[in-house]
């Protein structure tokens, strides 16, 4: 996968060679570590499959996913190390070509950038879980931040990209 500006490529995530540097990078970056909570469950996002974006041969972002028993794909982690340079779109375009749909993702109420980003790619909102992040912070992961950009982080929002031609209702 290459991006319109040409210098951005996506290659498969390889747990054996990528796990250690990515674990360190994610630990100090978006999402406070590779153990992520959603739907009341803690998961290791580095156990899945994924894509690594590289700009001029250096890591520029990561998308990780896993296939669910029902055949859908959960996007478990997405982080463009530098935003607004097409990295997120490059990763998602690559992922959408590779994985079975529907593709779903859980984000949090504060993440207006992600809500914009996913909807521009065609994702639709399908669920709001009030207080799910408060519950996760209390029961599973105390390190989840309290706020971001002046917005209290409290609720989970789930978005889905259905199969082409699927009835949106
Ligand atoms: C949300 C996130 C993944 C989006 O990724 P991104 O790399 O910033 O997104 P892109 O650059 O591909 O696209 C965003 C906008 O940047 C602009 N853009 C895209 N390519 C660009 C380029 N080469 N130069 C300048 N601007 C560009 C466009 O306005 C684009 O929107 P559009 O393509 O829909 O018109 C990223 O902001 C991020 O990692 N956030 C923190 C982690 C996070 O919240 N992850 C999601 C958790 S659920």
PDB file of N, CA, C and O in Angstrom, residues 1-51:
ATOM      1  N   UNK A   1       0.855  -1.201   0.000  1.00  0.00           N
ATOM      2  CA  UNK A   1       0.000   0.000   0.000  1.00  0.00           C
ATOM      3  C   UNK A   1       0.882   1.239   0.000  1.00  0.00           C
ATOM      4  O   UNK A   1       1.809   1.332   0.798  1.00  0.00           O
ATOM      5  N   UNK A   2       0.596   2.162  -0.907  1.00  0.00           N
ATOM      6  CA  UNK A   2       1.353   3.426  -0.885  1.00  0.00           C
ATOM      7  C   UNK A   2       0.374   4.594  -0.828  1.00  0.00           C
ATOM      8  O   UNK A   2      -0.781   4.464  -1.196  1.00  0.00           O
ATOM      9  N   UNK A   3       0.811   5.734  -0.349  1.00  0.00           N
ATOM     10  CA  UNK A   3      -0.072   6.888  -0.192  1.00  0.00           C
ATOM     11  C   UNK A   3       0.089   7.824  -1.391  1.00  0.00           C
ATOM     12  O   UNK A   3       1.024   7.683  -2.157  1.00  0.00           O
ATOM     13  N   UNK A   4      -0.848   8.807  -1.525  1.00  0.00           N
ATOM     14  CA  UNK A   4      -0.743   9.726  -2.669  1.00  0.00           C
ATOM     15  C   UNK A   4       0.591  10.472  -2.708  1.00  0.00           C
ATOM     16  O   UNK A   4       1.131  10.715  -3.779  1.00  0.00           O
ATOM     17  N   UNK A   5       1.150  10.817  -1.543  1.00  0.00           N
ATOM     18  CA  UNK A   5       2.427  11.548  -1.589  1.00  0.00           C
ATOM     19  C   UNK A   5       3.630  10.616  -1.788  1.00  0.00           C
ATOM     20  O   UNK A   5       4.773  11.055  -1.835  1.00  0.00           O
ATOM     21  N   UNK A   6       3.345   9.310  -1.916  1.00  0.00           N
ATOM     22  CA  UNK A   6       4.368   8.400  -2.433  1.00  0.00           C
ATOM     23  C   UNK A   6       5.377   7.886  -1.431  1.00  0.00           C
ATOM     24  O   UNK A   6       5.826   6.753  -1.566  1.00  0.00           O
ATOM     25  N   UNK A   7       5.721   8.657  -0.415  1.00  0.00           N
ATOM     26  CA  UNK A   7       6.796   8.224   0.478  1.00  0.00           C
ATOM     27  C   UNK A   7       6.288   7.426   1.674  1.00  0.00           C
ATOM     28  O   UNK A   7       7.030   7.113   2.580  1.00  0.00           O
ATOM     29  N   UNK A   8       5.005   7.118   1.664  1.00  0.00           N
ATOM     30  CA  UNK A   8       4.399   6.405   2.784  1.00  0.00           C
ATOM     31  C   UNK A   8       3.997   5.012   2.318  1.00  0.00           C
ATOM     32  O   UNK A   8       3.355   4.872   1.287  1.00  0.00           O
ATOM     33  N   UNK A   9       4.429   4.003   3.075  1.00  0.00           N
ATOM     34  CA  UNK A   9       4.091   2.621   2.710  1.00  0.00           C
ATOM     35  C   UNK A   9       3.536   1.908   3.924  1.00  0.00           C
ATOM     36  O   UNK A   9       3.854   2.267   5.051  1.00  0.00           O
ATOM     37  N   UNK A  10       2.739   0.870   3.699  1.00  0.00           N
ATOM     38  CA  UNK A  10       2.268   0.050   4.808  1.00  0.00           C
ATOM     39  C   UNK A  10       2.717  -1.379   4.573  1.00  0.00           C
ATOM     40  O   UNK A  10       2.628  -1.893   3.459  1.00  0.00           O
ATOM     41  N   UNK A  11       3.239  -2.011   5.617  1.00  0.00           N
ATOM     42  CA  UNK A  11       3.684  -3.406   5.534  1.00  0.00           C
ATOM     43  C   UNK A  11       3.019  -4.174   6.677  1.00  0.00           C
ATOM     44  O   UNK A  11       2.588  -3.577   7.666  1.00  0.00           O
ATOM     45  N   UNK A  12       2.954  -5.504   6.588  1.00  0.00           N
ATOM     46  CA  UNK A  12       2.298  -6.259   7.651  1.00  0.00           C
ATOM     47  C   UNK A  12       3.024  -6.124   8.992  1.00  0.00           C
ATOM     48  O   UNK A  12       4.255  -6.042   9.035  1.00  0.00           O
ATOM     49  N   UNK A  13       2.244  -6.085  10.051  1.00  0.00           N
ATOM     50  CA  UNK A  13       2.779  -6.154  11.415  1.00  0.00           C
ATOM     51  C   UNK A  13       3.249  -7.587  11.651  1.00  0.00           C
ATOM     52  O   UNK A  13       2.546  -8.543  11.328  1.00  0.00           O
ATOM     53  N   UNK A  14       4.462  -7.734  12.209  1.00  0.00           N
ATOM     54  CA  UNK A  14       5.012  -9.061  12.502  1.00  0.00           C
ATOM     55  C   UNK A  14       5.308  -9.106  13.994  1.00  0.00           C
ATOM     56  O   UNK A  14       6.224  -8.420  14.470  1.00  0.00           O
ATOM     57  N   UNK A  15       4.534  -9.912  14.710  1.00  0.00           N
ATOM     58  CA  UNK A  15       4.655  -9.896  16.169  1.00  0.00           C
ATOM     59  C   UNK A  15       6.084 -10.206  16.628  1.00  0.00           C
ATOM     60  O   UNK A  15       6.571  -9.607  17.592  1.00  0.00           O
ATOM     61  N   UNK A  16       6.760 -11.114  15.949  1.00  0.00           N
ATOM     62  CA  UNK A  16       8.091 -11.517  16.432  1.00  0.00           C
ATOM     63  C   UNK A  16       9.104 -10.381  16.353  1.00  0.00           C
ATOM     64  O   UNK A  16       9.944 -10.240  17.230  1.00  0.00           O
ATOM     65  N   UNK A  17       9.020  -9.556  15.314  1.00  0.00           N
ATOM     66  CA  UNK A  17      10.027  -8.490  15.187  1.00  0.00           C
ATOM     67  C   UNK A  17       9.507  -7.118  15.610  1.00  0.00           C
ATOM     68  O   UNK A  17      10.293  -6.234  15.954  1.00  0.00           O
ATOM     69  N   UNK A  18       8.198  -6.910  15.588  1.00  0.00           N
ATOM     70  CA  UNK A  18       7.661  -5.574  15.873  1.00  0.00           C
ATOM     71  C   UNK A  18       7.186  -5.396  17.315  1.00  0.00           C
ATOM     72  O   UNK A  18       7.031  -4.277  17.782  1.00  0.00           O
ATOM     73  N   UNK A  19       6.925  -6.518  17.995  1.00  0.00           N
ATOM     74  CA  UNK A  19       6.278  -6.384  19.299  1.00  0.00           C
ATOM     75  C   UNK A  19       7.078  -5.516  20.285  1.00  0.00           C
ATOM     76  O   UNK A  19       6.521  -4.646  20.937  1.00  0.00           O
ATOM     77  N   UNK A  20       8.396  -5.744  20.385  1.00  0.00           N
ATOM     78  CA  UNK A  20       9.115  -5.090  21.480  1.00  0.00           C
ATOM     79  C   UNK A  20       9.199  -3.567  21.275  1.00  0.00           C
ATOM     80  O   UNK A  20       8.920  -2.808  22.205  1.00  0.00           O
ATOM     81  N   UNK A  21       9.546  -3.111  20.085  1.00  0.00           N
ATOM     82  CA  UNK A  21       9.637  -1.649  19.897  1.00  0.00           C
ATOM     83  C   UNK A  21       8.272  -0.989  19.967  1.00  0.00           C
ATOM     84  O   UNK A  21       8.104   0.105  20.492  1.00  0.00           O
ATOM     85  N   UNK A  22       7.256  -1.724  19.483  1.00  0.00           N
ATOM     86  CA  UNK A  22       5.913  -1.151  19.478  1.00  0.00           C
ATOM     87  C   UNK A  22       5.339  -1.086  20.905  1.00  0.00           C
ATOM     88  O   UNK A  22       4.671  -0.115  21.266  1.00  0.00           O
ATOM     89  N   UNK A  23       5.647  -2.106  21.698  1.00  0.00           N
ATOM     90  CA  UNK A  23       5.173  -2.105  23.083  1.00  0.00           C
ATOM     91  C   UNK A  23       5.730  -0.882  23.818  1.00  0.00           C
ATOM     92  O   UNK A  23       5.020  -0.185  24.533  1.00  0.00           O
ATOM     93  N   UNK A  24       7.012  -0.602  23.556  1.00  0.00           N
ATOM     94  CA  UNK A  24       7.645   0.549  24.199  1.00  0.00           C
ATOM     95  C   UNK A  24       7.029   1.853  23.691  1.00  0.00           C
ATOM     96  O   UNK A  24       6.703   2.753  24.458  1.00  0.00           O
ATOM     97  N   UNK A  25       6.829   1.927  22.383  1.00  0.00           N
ATOM     98  CA  UNK A  25       6.291   3.149  21.769  1.00  0.00           C
ATOM     99  C   UNK A  25       4.857   3.419  22.223  1.00  0.00           C
ATOM    100  O   UNK A  25       4.485   4.535  22.562  1.00  0.00           O
ATOM    101  N   UNK A  26       4.049   2.379  22.237  1.00  0.00           N
ATOM    102  CA  UNK A  26       2.649   2.543  22.652  1.00  0.00           C
ATOM    103  C   UNK A  26       2.592   2.899  24.143  1.00  0.00           C
ATOM    104  O   UNK A  26       1.767   3.700  24.560  1.00  0.00           O
ATOM    105  N   UNK A  27       3.507   2.333  24.915  1.00  0.00           N
ATOM    106  CA  UNK A  27       3.546   2.627  26.356  1.00  0.00           C
ATOM    107  C   UNK A  27       3.676   4.109  26.646  1.00  0.00           C
ATOM    108  O   UNK A  27       3.088   4.623  27.600  1.00  0.00           O
ATOM    109  N   UNK A  28       4.422   4.810  25.808  1.00  0.00           N
ATOM    110  CA  UNK A  28       4.608   6.247  26.034  1.00  0.00           C
ATOM    111  C   UNK A  28       3.763   7.087  25.096  1.00  0.00           C
ATOM    112  O   UNK A  28       3.982   8.288  24.972  1.00  0.00           O
ATOM    113  N   UNK A  29       2.799   6.469  24.432  1.00  0.00           N
ATOM    114  CA  UNK A  29       2.047   7.215  23.425  1.00  0.00           C
ATOM    115  C   UNK A  29       0.549   7.081  23.594  1.00  0.00           C
ATOM    116  O   UNK A  29       0.059   6.982  24.712  1.00  0.00           O
ATOM    117  N   UNK A  30      -0.152   7.053  22.465  1.00  0.00           N
ATOM    118  CA  UNK A  30      -1.605   7.049  22.523  1.00  0.00           C
ATOM    119  C   UNK A  30      -2.153   5.801  23.220  1.00  0.00           C
ATOM    120  O   UNK A  30      -1.744   4.687  22.919  1.00  0.00           O
ATOM    121  N   UNK A  31      -3.076   6.002  24.167  1.00  0.00           N
ATOM    122  CA  UNK A  31      -3.824   4.880  24.730  1.00  0.00           C
ATOM    123  C   UNK A  31      -3.245   4.270  25.989  1.00  0.00           C
ATOM    124  O   UNK A  31      -3.794   3.315  26.517  1.00  0.00           O
ATOM    125  N   UNK A  32      -2.109   4.803  26.472  1.00  0.00           N
ATOM    126  CA  UNK A  32      -1.536   4.357  27.744  1.00  0.00           C
ATOM    127  C   UNK A  32      -1.298   2.847  27.784  1.00  0.00           C
ATOM    128  O   UNK A  32      -1.723   2.147  28.687  1.00  0.00           O
ATOM    129  N   UNK A  33      -0.590   2.351  26.756  1.00  0.00           N
ATOM    130  CA  UNK A  33      -0.126   0.961  26.802  1.00  0.00           C
ATOM    131  C   UNK A  33      -0.863   0.032  25.859  1.00  0.00           C
ATOM    132  O   UNK A  33      -1.937   0.350  25.343  1.00  0.00           O
ATOM    133  N   UNK A  34      -0.248  -1.151  25.660  1.00  0.00           N
ATOM    134  CA  UNK A  34      -0.799  -2.095  24.676  1.00  0.00           C
ATOM    135  C   UNK A  34      -1.951  -2.924  25.248  1.00  0.00           C
ATOM    136  O   UNK A  34      -2.581  -3.676  24.520  1.00  0.00           O
ATOM    137  N   UNK A  35      -2.194  -2.816  26.566  1.00  0.00           N
ATOM    138  CA  UNK A  35      -3.376  -3.482  27.127  1.00  0.00           C
ATOM    139  C   UNK A  35      -4.521  -2.475  27.110  1.00  0.00           C
ATOM    140  O   UNK A  35      -4.501  -1.479  27.820  1.00  0.00           O
ATOM    141  N   UNK A  36      -5.484  -2.718  26.248  1.00  0.00           N
ATOM    142  CA  UNK A  36      -6.582  -1.780  26.048  1.00  0.00           C
ATOM    143  C   UNK A  36      -7.885  -2.384  26.572  1.00  0.00           C
ATOM    144  O   UNK A  36      -8.117  -3.584  26.421  1.00  0.00           O
ATOM    145  N   UNK A  37      -8.708  -1.530  27.144  1.00  0.00           N
ATOM    146  CA  UNK A  37     -10.005  -1.996  27.630  1.00  0.00           C
ATOM    147  C   UNK A  37     -11.104  -1.463  26.726  1.00  0.00           C
ATOM    148  O   UNK A  37     -11.115  -0.285  26.378  1.00  0.00           O
ATOM    149  N   UNK A  38     -12.012  -2.336  26.331  1.00  0.00           N
ATOM    150  CA  UNK A  38     -13.259  -1.914  25.694  1.00  0.00           C
ATOM    151  C   UNK A  38     -14.267  -3.031  25.899  1.00  0.00           C
ATOM    152  O   UNK A  38     -13.897  -4.188  26.085  1.00  0.00           O
ATOM    153  N   UNK A  39     -15.536  -2.669  25.906  1.00  0.00           N
ATOM    154  CA  UNK A  39     -16.621  -3.633  26.163  1.00  0.00           C
ATOM    155  C   UNK A  39     -16.379  -4.389  27.471  1.00  0.00           C
ATOM    156  O   UNK A  39     -16.662  -5.578  27.561  1.00  0.00           O
ATOM    157  N   UNK A  40     -15.771  -3.720  28.442  1.00  0.00           N
ATOM    158  CA  UNK A  40     -15.569  -4.341  29.748  1.00  0.00           C
ATOM    159  C   UNK A  40     -14.529  -5.439  29.784  1.00  0.00           C
ATOM    160  O   UNK A  40     -14.485  -6.243  30.721  1.00  0.00           O
ATOM    161  N   UNK A  41     -13.643  -5.463  28.769  1.00  0.00           N
ATOM    162  CA  UNK A  41     -12.657  -6.547  28.660  1.00  0.00           C
ATOM    163  C   UNK A  41     -11.291  -5.946  28.332  1.00  0.00           C
ATOM    164  O   UNK A  41     -11.187  -5.012  27.546  1.00  0.00           O
ATOM    165  N   UNK A  42     -10.258  -6.519  28.961  1.00  0.00           N
ATOM    166  CA  UNK A  42      -8.890  -6.060  28.727  1.00  0.00           C
ATOM    167  C   UNK A  42      -8.265  -6.941  27.643  1.00  0.00           C
ATOM    168  O   UNK A  42      -8.275  -8.169  27.758  1.00  0.00           O
ATOM    169  N   UNK A  43      -7.715  -6.335  26.588  1.00  0.00           N
ATOM    170  CA  UNK A  43      -7.081  -7.142  25.532  1.00  0.00           C
ATOM    171  C   UNK A  43      -5.671  -6.627  25.234  1.00  0.00           C
ATOM    172  O   UNK A  43      -5.393  -5.438  25.366  1.00  0.00           O
ATOM    173  N   UNK A  44      -4.813  -7.562  24.815  1.00  0.00           N
ATOM    174  CA  UNK A  44      -3.463  -7.218  24.370  1.00  0.00           C
ATOM    175  C   UNK A  44      -3.533  -6.978  22.861  1.00  0.00           C
ATOM    176  O   UNK A  44      -3.642  -7.930  22.087  1.00  0.00           O
ATOM    177  N   UNK A  45      -3.461  -5.711  22.465  1.00  0.00           N
ATOM    178  CA  UNK A  45      -3.660  -5.403  21.045  1.00  0.00           C
ATOM    179  C   UNK A  45      -2.515  -5.935  20.177  1.00  0.00           C
ATOM    180  O   UNK A  45      -2.682  -6.136  18.974  1.00  0.00           O
ATOM    181  N   UNK A  46      -1.357  -6.198  20.795  1.00  0.00           N
ATOM    182  CA  UNK A  46      -0.204  -6.661  20.010  1.00  0.00           C
ATOM    183  C   UNK A  46      -0.282  -8.151  19.651  1.00  0.00           C
ATOM    184  O   UNK A  46       0.582  -8.668  18.955  1.00  0.00           O
ATOM    185  N   UNK A  47      -1.312  -8.832  20.102  1.00  0.00           N
ATOM    186  CA  UNK A  47      -1.505 -10.241  19.727  1.00  0.00           C
ATOM    187  C   UNK A  47      -2.193 -10.395  18.368  1.00  0.00           C
ATOM    188  O   UNK A  47      -2.288 -11.498  17.842  1.00  0.00           O
ATOM    189  N   UNK A  48      -2.671  -9.302  17.825  1.00  0.00           N
ATOM    190  CA  UNK A  48      -3.448  -9.411  16.599  1.00  0.00           C
ATOM    191  C   UNK A  48      -2.597  -9.325  15.337  1.00  0.00           C
ATOM    192  O   UNK A  48      -1.379  -9.490  15.353  1.00  0.00           O
ATOM    193  N   UNK A  49      -3.306  -9.083  14.247  1.00  0.00           N
ATOM    194  CA  UNK A  49      -2.634  -8.791  12.976  1.00  0.00           C
ATOM    195  C   UNK A  49      -2.622  -7.283  12.805  1.00  0.00           C
ATOM    196  O   UNK A  49      -3.286  -6.565  13.561  1.00  0.00           O
ATOM    197  N   UNK A  50      -1.936  -6.810  11.769  1.00  0.00           N
ATOM    198  CA  UNK A  50      -1.959  -5.372  11.572  1.00  0.00           C
ATOM    199  C   UNK A  50      -1.067  -4.901  10.447  1.00  0.00           C
ATOM    200  O   UNK A  50      -0.522  -5.694   9.672  1.00  0.00           O
ATOM    201  N   UNK A  51      -0.963  -3.585  10.360  1.00  0.00           N
ATOM    202  CA  UNK A  51      -0.097  -2.934   9.383  1.00  0.00           C
ATOM    203  C   UNK A  51       0.748  -1.885  10.099  1.00  0.00           C
ATOM    204  O   UNK A  51       0.266  -1.206  11.010  1.00  0.00           O
TER     205      UNK A  51
END
